C-alpha atoms as a PDB file:
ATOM      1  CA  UNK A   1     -19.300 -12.000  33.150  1.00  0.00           C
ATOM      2  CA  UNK A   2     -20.453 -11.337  36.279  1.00  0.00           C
ATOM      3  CA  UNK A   3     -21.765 -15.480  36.839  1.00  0.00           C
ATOM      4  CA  UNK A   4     -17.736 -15.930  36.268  1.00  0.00           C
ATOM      5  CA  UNK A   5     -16.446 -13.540  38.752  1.00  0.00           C
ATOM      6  CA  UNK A   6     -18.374 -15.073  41.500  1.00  0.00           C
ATOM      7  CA  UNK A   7     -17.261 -18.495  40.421  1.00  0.00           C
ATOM      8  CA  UNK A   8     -14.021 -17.532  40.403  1.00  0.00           C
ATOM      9  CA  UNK A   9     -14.506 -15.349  43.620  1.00  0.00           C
ATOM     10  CA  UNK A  10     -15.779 -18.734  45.143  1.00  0.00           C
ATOM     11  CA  UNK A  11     -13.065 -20.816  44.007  1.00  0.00           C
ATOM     12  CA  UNK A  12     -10.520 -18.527  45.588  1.00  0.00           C
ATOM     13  CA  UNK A  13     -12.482 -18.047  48.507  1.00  0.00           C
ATOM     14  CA  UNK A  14     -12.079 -21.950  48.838  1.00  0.00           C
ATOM     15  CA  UNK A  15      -8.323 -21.991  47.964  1.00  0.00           C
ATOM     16  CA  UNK A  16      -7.421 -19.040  50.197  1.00  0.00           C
ATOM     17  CA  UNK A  17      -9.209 -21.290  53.700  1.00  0.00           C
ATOM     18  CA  UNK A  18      -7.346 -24.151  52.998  1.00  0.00           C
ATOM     19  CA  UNK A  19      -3.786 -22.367  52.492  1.00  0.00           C
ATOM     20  CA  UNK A  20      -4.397 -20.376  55.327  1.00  0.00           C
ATOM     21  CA  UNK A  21      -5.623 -23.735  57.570  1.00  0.00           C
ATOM     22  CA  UNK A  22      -2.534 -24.897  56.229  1.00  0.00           C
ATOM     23  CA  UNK A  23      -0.448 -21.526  57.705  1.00  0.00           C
ATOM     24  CA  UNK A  24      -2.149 -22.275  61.088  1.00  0.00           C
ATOM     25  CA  UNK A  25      -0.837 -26.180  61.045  1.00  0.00           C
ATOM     26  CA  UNK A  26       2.808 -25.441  59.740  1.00  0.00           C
ATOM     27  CA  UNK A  27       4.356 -24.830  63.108  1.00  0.00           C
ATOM     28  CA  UNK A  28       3.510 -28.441  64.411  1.00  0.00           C
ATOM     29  CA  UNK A  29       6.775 -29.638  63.352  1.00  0.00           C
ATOM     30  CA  UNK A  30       8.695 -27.287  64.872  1.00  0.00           C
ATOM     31  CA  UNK A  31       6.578 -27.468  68.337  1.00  0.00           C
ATOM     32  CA  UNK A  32       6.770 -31.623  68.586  1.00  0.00           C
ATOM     33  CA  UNK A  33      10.257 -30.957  68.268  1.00  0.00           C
ATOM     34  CA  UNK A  34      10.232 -28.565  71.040  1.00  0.00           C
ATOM     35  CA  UNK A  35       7.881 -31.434  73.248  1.00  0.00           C
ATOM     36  CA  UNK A  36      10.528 -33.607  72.088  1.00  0.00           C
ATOM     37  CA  UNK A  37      13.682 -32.069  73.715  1.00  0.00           C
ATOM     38  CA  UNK A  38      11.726 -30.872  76.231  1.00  0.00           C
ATOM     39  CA  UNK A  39      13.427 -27.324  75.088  1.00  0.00           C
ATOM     40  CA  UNK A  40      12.625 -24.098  73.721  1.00  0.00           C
ATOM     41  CA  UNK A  41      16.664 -23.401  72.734  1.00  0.00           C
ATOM     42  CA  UNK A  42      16.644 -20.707  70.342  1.00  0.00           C
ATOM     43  CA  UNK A  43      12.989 -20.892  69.247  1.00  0.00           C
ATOM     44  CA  UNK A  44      11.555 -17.191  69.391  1.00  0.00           C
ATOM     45  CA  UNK A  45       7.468 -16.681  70.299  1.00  0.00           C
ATOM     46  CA  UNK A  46       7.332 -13.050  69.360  1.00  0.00           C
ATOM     47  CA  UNK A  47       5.566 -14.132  65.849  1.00  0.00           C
ATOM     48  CA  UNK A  48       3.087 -16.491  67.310  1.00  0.00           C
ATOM     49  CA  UNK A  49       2.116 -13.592  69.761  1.00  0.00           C
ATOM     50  CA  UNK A  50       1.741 -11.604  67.036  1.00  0.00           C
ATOM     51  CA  UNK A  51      -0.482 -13.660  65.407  1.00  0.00           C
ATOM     52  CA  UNK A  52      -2.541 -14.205  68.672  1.00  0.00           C
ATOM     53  CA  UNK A  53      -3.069 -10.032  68.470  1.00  0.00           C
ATOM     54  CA  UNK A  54      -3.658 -10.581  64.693  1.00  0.00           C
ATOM     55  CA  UNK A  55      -6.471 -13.678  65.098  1.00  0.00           C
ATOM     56  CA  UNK A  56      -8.211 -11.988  67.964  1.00  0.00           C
ATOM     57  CA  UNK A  57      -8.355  -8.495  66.230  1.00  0.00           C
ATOM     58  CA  UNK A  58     -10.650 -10.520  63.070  1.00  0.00           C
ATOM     59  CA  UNK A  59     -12.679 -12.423  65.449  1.00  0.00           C
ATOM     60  CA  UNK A  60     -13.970  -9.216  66.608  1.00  0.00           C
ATOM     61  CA  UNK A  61     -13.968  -7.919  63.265  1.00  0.00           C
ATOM     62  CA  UNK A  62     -16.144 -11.164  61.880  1.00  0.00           C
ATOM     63  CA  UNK A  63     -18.549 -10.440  64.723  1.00  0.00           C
ATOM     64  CA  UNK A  64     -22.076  -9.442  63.956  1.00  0.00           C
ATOM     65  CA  UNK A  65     -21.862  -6.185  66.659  1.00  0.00           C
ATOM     66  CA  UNK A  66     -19.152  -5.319  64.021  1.00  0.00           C
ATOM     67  CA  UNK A  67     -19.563  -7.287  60.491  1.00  0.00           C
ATOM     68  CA  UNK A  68     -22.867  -9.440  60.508  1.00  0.00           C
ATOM     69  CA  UNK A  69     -23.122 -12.244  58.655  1.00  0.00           C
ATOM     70  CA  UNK A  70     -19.549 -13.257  58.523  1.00  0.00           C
ATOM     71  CA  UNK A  71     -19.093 -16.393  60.054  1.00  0.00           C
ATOM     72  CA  UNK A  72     -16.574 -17.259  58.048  1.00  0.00           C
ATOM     73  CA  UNK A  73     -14.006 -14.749  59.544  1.00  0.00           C
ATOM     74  CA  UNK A  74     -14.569 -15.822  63.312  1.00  0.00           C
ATOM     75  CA  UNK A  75     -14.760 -19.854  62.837  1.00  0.00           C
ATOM     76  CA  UNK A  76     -11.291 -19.251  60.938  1.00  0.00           C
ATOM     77  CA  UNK A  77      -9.500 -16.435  63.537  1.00  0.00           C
ATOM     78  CA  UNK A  78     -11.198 -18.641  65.751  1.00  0.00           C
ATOM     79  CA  UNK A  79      -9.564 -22.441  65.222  1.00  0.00           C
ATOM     80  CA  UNK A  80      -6.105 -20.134  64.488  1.00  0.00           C
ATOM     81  CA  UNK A  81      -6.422 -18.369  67.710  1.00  0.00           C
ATOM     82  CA  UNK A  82      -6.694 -21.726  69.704  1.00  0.00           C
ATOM     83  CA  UNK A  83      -3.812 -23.515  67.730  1.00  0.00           C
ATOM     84  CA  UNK A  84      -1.502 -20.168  68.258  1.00  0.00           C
ATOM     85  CA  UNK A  85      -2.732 -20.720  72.194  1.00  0.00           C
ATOM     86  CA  UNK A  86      -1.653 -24.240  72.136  1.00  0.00           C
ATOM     87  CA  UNK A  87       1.963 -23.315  70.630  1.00  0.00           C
ATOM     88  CA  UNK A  88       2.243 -20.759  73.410  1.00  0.00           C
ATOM     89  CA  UNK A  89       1.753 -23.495  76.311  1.00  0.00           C
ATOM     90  CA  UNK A  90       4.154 -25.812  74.664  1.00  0.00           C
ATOM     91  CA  UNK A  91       6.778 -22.684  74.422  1.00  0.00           C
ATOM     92  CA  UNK A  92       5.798 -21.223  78.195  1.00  0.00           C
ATOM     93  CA  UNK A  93       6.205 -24.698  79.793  1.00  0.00           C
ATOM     94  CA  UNK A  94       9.752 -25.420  78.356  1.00  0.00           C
ATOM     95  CA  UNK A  95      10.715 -21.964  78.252  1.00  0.00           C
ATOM     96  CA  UNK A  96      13.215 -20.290  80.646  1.00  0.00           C
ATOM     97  CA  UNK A  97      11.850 -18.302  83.263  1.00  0.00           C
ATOM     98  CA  UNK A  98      13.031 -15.121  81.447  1.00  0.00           C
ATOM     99  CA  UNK A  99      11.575 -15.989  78.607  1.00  0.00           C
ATOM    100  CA  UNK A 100       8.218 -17.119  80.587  1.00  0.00           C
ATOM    101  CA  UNK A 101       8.193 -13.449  82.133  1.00  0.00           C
ATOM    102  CA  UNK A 102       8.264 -11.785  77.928  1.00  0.00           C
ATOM    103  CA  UNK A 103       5.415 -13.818  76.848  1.00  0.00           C
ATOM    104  CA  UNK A 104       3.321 -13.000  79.515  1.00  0.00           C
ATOM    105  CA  UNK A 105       3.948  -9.292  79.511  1.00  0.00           C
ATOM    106  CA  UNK A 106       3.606  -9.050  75.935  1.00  0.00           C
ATOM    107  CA  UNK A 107       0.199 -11.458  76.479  1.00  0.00           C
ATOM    108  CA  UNK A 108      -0.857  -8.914  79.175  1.00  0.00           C
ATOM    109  CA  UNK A 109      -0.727  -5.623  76.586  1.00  0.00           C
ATOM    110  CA  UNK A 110      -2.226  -7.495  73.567  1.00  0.00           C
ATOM    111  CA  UNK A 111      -5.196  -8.104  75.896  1.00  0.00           C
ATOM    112  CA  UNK A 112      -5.876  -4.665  77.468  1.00  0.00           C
ATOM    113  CA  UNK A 113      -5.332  -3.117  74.084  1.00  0.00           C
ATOM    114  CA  UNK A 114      -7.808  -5.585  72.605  1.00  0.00           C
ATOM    115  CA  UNK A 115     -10.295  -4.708  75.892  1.00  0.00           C
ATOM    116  CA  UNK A 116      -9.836  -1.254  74.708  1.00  0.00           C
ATOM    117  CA  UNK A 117     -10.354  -1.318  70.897  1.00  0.00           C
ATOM    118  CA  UNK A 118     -13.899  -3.462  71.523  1.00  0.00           C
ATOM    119  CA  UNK A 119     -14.965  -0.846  74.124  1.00  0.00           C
ATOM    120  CA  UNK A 120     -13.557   1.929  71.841  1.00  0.00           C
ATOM    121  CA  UNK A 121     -15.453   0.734  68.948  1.00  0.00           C
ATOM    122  CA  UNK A 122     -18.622  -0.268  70.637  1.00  0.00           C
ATOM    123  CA  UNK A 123     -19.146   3.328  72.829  1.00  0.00           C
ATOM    124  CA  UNK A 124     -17.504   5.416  69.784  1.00  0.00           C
ATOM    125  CA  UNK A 125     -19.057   3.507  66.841  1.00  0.00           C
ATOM    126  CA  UNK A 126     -22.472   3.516  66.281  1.00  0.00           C
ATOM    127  CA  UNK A 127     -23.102   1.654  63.277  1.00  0.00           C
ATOM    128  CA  UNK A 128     -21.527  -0.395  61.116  1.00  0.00           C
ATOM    129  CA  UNK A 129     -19.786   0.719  58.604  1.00  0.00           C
ATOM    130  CA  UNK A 130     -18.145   3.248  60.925  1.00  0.00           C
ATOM    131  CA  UNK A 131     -17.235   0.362  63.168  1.00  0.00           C
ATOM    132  CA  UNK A 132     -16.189  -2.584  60.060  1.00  0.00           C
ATOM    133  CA  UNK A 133     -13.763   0.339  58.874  1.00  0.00           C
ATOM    134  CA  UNK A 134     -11.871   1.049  62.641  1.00  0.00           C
ATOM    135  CA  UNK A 135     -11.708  -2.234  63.353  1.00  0.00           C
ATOM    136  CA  UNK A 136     -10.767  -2.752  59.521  1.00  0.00           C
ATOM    137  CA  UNK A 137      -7.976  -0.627  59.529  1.00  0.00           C
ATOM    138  CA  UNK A 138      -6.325  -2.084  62.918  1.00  0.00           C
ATOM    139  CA  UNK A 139      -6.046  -5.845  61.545  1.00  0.00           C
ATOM    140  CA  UNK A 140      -4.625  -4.667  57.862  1.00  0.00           C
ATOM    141  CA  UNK A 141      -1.975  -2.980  60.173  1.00  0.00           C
ATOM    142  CA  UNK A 142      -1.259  -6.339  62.439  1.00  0.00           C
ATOM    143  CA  UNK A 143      -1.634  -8.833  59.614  1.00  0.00           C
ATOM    144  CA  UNK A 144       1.328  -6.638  57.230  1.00  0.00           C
ATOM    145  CA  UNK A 145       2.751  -6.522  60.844  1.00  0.00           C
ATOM    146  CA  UNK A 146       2.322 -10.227  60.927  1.00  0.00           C
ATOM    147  CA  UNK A 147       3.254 -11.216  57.666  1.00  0.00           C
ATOM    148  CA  UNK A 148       6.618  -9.645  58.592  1.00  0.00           C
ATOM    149  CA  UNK A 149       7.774 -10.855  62.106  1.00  0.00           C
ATOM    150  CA  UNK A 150       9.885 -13.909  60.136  1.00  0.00           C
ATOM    151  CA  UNK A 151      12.009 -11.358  58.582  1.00  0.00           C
ATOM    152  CA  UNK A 152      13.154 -10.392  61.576  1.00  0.00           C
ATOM    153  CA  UNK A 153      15.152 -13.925  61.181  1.00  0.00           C
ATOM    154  CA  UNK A 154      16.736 -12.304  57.939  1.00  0.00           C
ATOM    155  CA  UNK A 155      19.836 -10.990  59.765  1.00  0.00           C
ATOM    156  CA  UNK A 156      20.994 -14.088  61.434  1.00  0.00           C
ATOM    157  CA  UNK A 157      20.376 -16.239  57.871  1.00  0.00           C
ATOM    158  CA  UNK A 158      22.293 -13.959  56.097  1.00  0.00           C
ATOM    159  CA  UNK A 159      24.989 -13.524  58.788  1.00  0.00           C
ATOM    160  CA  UNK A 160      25.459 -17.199  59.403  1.00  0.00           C
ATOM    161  CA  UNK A 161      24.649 -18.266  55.769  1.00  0.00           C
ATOM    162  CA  UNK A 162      22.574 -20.930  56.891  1.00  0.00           C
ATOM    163  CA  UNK A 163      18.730 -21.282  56.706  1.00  0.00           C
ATOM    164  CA  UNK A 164      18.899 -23.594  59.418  1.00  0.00           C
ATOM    165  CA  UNK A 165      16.531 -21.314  61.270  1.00  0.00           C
ATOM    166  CA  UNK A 166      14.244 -20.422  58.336  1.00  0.00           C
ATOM    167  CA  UNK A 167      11.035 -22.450  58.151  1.00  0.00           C
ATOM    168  CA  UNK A 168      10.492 -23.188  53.969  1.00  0.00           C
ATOM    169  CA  UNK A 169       7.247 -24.591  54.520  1.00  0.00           C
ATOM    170  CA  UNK A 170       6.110 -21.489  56.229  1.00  0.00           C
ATOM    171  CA  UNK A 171       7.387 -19.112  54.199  1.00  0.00           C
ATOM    172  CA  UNK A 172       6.138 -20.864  51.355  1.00  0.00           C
ATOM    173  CA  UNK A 173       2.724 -20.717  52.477  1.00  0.00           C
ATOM    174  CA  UNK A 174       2.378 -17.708  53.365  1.00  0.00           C
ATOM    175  CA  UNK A 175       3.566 -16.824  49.790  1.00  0.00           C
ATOM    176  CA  UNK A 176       1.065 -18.500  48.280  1.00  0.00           C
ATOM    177  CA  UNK A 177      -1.374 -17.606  50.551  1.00  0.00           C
ATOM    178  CA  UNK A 178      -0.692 -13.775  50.263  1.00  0.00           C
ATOM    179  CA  UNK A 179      -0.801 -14.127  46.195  1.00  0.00           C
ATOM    180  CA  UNK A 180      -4.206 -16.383  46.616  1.00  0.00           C
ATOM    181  CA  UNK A 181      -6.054 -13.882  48.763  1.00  0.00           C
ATOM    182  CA  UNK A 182      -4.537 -10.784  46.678  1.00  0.00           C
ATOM    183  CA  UNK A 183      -6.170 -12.440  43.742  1.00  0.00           C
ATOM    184  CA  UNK A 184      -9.111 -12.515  45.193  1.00  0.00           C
ATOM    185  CA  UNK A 185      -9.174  -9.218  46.021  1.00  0.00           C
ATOM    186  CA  UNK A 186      -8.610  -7.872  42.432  1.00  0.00           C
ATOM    187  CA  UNK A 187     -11.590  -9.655  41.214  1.00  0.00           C
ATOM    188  CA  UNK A 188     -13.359  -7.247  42.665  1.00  0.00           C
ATOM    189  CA  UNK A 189     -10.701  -4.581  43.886  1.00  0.00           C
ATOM    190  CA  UNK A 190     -10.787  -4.478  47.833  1.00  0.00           C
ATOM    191  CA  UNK A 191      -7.949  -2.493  48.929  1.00  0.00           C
ATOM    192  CA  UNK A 192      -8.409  -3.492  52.568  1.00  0.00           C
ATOM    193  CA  UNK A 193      -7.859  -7.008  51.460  1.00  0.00           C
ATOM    194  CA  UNK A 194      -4.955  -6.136  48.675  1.00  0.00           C
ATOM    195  CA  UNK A 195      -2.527  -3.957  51.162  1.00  0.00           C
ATOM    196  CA  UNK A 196      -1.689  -7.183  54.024  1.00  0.00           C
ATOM    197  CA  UNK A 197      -1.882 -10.245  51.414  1.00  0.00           C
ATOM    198  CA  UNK A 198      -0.184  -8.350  48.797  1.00  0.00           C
ATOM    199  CA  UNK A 199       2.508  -7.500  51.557  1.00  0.00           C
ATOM    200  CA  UNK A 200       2.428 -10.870  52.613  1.00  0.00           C
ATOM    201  CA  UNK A 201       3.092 -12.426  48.913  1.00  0.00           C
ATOM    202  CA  UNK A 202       6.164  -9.879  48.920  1.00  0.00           C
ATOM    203  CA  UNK A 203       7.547 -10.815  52.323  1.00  0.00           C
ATOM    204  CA  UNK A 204       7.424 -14.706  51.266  1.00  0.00           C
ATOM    205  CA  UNK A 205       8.518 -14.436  47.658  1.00  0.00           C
ATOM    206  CA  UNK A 206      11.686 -12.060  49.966  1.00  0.00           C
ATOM    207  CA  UNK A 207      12.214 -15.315  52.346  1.00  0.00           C
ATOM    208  CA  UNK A 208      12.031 -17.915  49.617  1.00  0.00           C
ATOM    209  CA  UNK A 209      14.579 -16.601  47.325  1.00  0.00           C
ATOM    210  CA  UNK A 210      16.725 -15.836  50.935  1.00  0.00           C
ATOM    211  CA  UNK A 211      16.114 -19.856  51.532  1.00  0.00           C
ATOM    212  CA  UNK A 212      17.362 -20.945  48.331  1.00  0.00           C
ATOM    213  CA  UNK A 213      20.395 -18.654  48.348  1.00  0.00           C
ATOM    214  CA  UNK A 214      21.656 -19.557  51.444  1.00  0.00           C
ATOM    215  CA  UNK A 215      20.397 -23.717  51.409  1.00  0.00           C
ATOM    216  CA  UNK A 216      23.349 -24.819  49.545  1.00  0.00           C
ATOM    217  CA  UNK A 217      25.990 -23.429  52.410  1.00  0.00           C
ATOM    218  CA  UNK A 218      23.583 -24.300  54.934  1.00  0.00           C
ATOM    219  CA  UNK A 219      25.368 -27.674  57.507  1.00  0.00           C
ATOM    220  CA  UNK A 220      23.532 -30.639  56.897  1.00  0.00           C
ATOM    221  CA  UNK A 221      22.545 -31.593  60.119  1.00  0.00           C
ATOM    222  CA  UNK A 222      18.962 -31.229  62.206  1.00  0.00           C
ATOM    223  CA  UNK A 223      18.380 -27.664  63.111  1.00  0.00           C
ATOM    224  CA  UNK A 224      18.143 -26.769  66.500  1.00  0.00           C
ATOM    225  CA  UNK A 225      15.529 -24.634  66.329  1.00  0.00           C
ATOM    226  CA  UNK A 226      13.226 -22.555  64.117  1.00  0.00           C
ATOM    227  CA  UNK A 227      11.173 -19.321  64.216  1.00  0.00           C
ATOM    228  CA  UNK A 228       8.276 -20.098  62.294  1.00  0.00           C
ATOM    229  CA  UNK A 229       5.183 -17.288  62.180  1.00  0.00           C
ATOM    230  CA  UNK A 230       1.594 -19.160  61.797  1.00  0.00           C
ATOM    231  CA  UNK A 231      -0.008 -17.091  59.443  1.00  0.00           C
ATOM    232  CA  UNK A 232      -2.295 -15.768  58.659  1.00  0.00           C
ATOM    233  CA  UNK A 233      -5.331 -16.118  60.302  1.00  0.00           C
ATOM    234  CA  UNK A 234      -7.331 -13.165  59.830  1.00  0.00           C
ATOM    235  CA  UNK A 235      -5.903 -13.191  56.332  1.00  0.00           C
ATOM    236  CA  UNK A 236      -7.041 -16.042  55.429  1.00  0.00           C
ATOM    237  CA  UNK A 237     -10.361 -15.216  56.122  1.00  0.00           C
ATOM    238  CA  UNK A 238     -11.147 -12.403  55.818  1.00  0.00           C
ATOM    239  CA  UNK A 239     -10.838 -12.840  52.310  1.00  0.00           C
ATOM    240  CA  UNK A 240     -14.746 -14.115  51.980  1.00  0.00           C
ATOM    241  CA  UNK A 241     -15.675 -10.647  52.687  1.00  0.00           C
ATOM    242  CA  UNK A 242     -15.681  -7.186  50.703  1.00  0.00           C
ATOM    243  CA  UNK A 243     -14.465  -5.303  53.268  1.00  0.00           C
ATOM    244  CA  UNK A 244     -11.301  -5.074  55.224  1.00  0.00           C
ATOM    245  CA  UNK A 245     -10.417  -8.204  55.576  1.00  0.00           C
ATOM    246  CA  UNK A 246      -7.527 -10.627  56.153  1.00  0.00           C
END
């Protein structure tokens, strides 16, 4: 029994990086469209700045200061933190000025609050398991708050009754992605791992069956624009591990 729950633990370990991979590559669309028109137009950043906060918090976490031996976590927060960079470029260089101004304050606070959780952690921490379960804690809060920055698009889909600004690809994988990981967990029940992919599952099953209620009345023309959230970085892997993870 317990030969089976590691292959299976394996085999969703395997399934979970390549959906979440997947989460980090489904904005491209959206973002060569953006290169494209040379314009941001209704596009919003806010969830791939949440996802920067989100990737950065597990790289720290997959660190050996904080969680040796977990490689794993940091090459995959790692590549996702880059790609989430790159989309934030493309959106700063054909962004208004305005909008220019929100990214980088918003950049500026998710950077001295991430300088002050790693010298938090390191000066109040001293071993650990005190420090895996701070740090822990902090990216089950940003991935659930990750998971949910495309329902803030819920309003205007409903209002307009169009899904013209709803990515399905996204919110498809993070769906599965949420229910992959979540599985994992309860092979061997990890709560910290449960509570942000189980959330996640819910939020995507919420956008999907918003998608297909609204398709049928949406226009049938190119959107203009679309808020997509990459996902699930630190989700995605921190599912190799036992302890809070993604």
């Amino acid at each position: 029994m317990l030969s089976k729950n590691c292959v299976l633990r394996k085999r969703k370990e395997e399934e979970g990086n390549v959906l979440s991979f997947g989460l980090f590559l489904s904005p491209v669309p959206t973002f060569v469209k953006i290169w494209k028109r040379k314009a941001v137009e209704d596009f919003s950043a806010i969830p791939y700045l949440a996802t920067v906060l989100n990737c950065m918090l597990w790289v720290f976490y997959g660190l050996p200061v904080v969680r040796p031996n977990s490689i794993l976590i940091v090459t995959i927060n790692g590549v996702g933190l880059v790609l989430e960079a790159i989309y934030l470029i493309i959106f700063f260089i054909y962004a208004p000025n305005r909008s220019r101004l929100k990214v980088l304050k918003i950049l500026a606070v998710e950077l001295v609050f991430m300088g002050g959780v790693i010298a938090g952690v390191i000066a109040g921490a001293h071993t650990h398991e005190k420090r895996i379960f701070i740090v822990g804690i902090l990216c089950v809060i940003f991935g659930t708050c990750m998971y949910a920055s495309p329902l803030s698009i819920m309003r205007l889909v409903i209002r307009t009754k169009s899904v013209q600004y709803m990515p399905f690809y996204l919110s498809l994988a993070g769906f599965l992605n949420g229910v992959c990981w979540t599985a994992y967990a309860f092979l061997e029940f990890d709560i910290f791992v449960v509570i942000p992919n189980g959330l996640g599952a819910l939020f995507g099953a919420v956008q999907l069956i918003l998608y297909f209620c609204y398709y049928r009345s949406t226009p049938q023309e190119e959107s203009k624009a679309e808020v997509q959230l990459p996902v699930s970085s630190s989700d995605a892997a921190s599912g190799g591990n036992k302890e809070p993870q993604r």
